[in-house]
Structures are given as C-alpha cells and as structure tokens.
XYZ file of C-alpha atoms in Angstrom:
76
model
C -54.940 -52.149 -78.315
C -52.929 -54.923 -77.989
C -52.523 -55.550 -81.712
C -51.611 -51.860 -81.819
C -48.899 -52.085 -79.727
C -45.179 -53.802 -81.268
C -42.674 -54.196 -78.496
C -40.667 -56.964 -80.573
C -37.232 -54.323 -80.416
C -37.376 -54.965 -76.862
C -37.873 -58.496 -76.577
C -34.017 -58.895 -77.054
C -32.862 -56.595 -74.337
C -34.494 -58.660 -71.312
C -32.471 -60.205 -68.824
C -35.157 -62.015 -66.274
C -36.478 -65.454 -66.927
C -39.169 -65.560 -68.933
C -41.721 -68.532 -69.570
C -44.073 -68.627 -72.682
C -47.200 -70.322 -72.195
C -49.565 -70.686 -74.189
C -52.843 -73.335 -75.482
C -52.415 -75.771 -78.439
C -55.864 -74.624 -79.636
C -55.441 -70.659 -79.197
C -56.027 -69.182 -82.326
C -56.168 -65.688 -80.810
C -52.560 -65.177 -79.709
C -51.452 -68.514 -81.544
C -48.566 -70.907 -81.224
C -47.043 -69.599 -83.784
C -46.978 -66.577 -82.749
C -45.941 -67.255 -78.722
C -43.145 -69.378 -80.609
C -41.903 -66.334 -82.084
C -42.360 -64.617 -78.327
C -40.114 -67.465 -76.871
C -37.348 -67.384 -79.837
C -36.903 -63.384 -79.330
C -35.979 -63.072 -75.553
C -32.861 -64.790 -74.412
C -33.477 -68.006 -72.121
C -37.239 -68.207 -72.244
C -39.115 -71.287 -72.484
C -41.944 -72.254 -74.344
C -44.694 -74.186 -72.764
C -47.547 -75.169 -74.933
C -50.747 -76.663 -72.940
C -52.032 -79.560 -75.052
C -56.169 -79.611 -75.791
C -56.328 -75.864 -74.421
C -57.420 -72.732 -76.378
C -56.857 -68.643 -75.625
C -58.327 -69.264 -71.481
C -56.007 -71.874 -71.288
C -55.286 -70.770 -67.742
C -59.416 -71.407 -67.205
C -59.733 -74.187 -69.426
C -56.370 -76.209 -67.799
C -55.937 -74.769 -64.664
C -53.809 -77.464 -63.548
C -51.850 -78.096 -66.062
C -51.132 -74.469 -66.394
C -50.328 -74.142 -62.690
C -47.940 -77.421 -63.196
C -45.765 -75.590 -65.626
C -45.354 -72.610 -63.623
C -44.325 -74.284 -60.874
C -42.152 -76.519 -62.774
C -40.738 -73.120 -64.269
C -40.009 -71.762 -60.865
C -38.560 -74.675 -59.766
C -36.058 -74.843 -62.612
C -34.646 -71.223 -61.575
C -34.241 -71.353 -58.006
C-alpha cells in the first residue's frame, strides 16, 4: 500500500518539526529515499542510525531513542 501512495507534493507544505530516521543498512525504505524526504520537508532533520536496517527501532532501540530525545530537546 505504501508503495502505491505518493505524498511527495504534500511534503513542502508541512510546517511542523520533522525528524526522518533511517537505518544505514535499510534496503526497504533506504537512506537515499529518507534523504529525499528530509530534503522535501522544510527544516527537517535527517538521522541515519549506523549498523541498523529497516527495523532500526528494534535493532538499535537506544540509538533510536537517543536520536528522538535529542530532536525533541532541540525543538523545546
């Protein structure tokens, strides 16, 4: 379903803080695709989690939560 849904045109209109997280070794969504997302969303941050794949939140929970918490700290 996600592959059939293209919301690219909506991304430049987002006006909220955005963090795009990706596992370095993700071959499903992928770093290049995540980079495009971050570039299309105004002011978005991109964080690549080393040595993690598509399930980065399960593979590297400490690194993922640290990235999220750092992002939240930066917007408060």
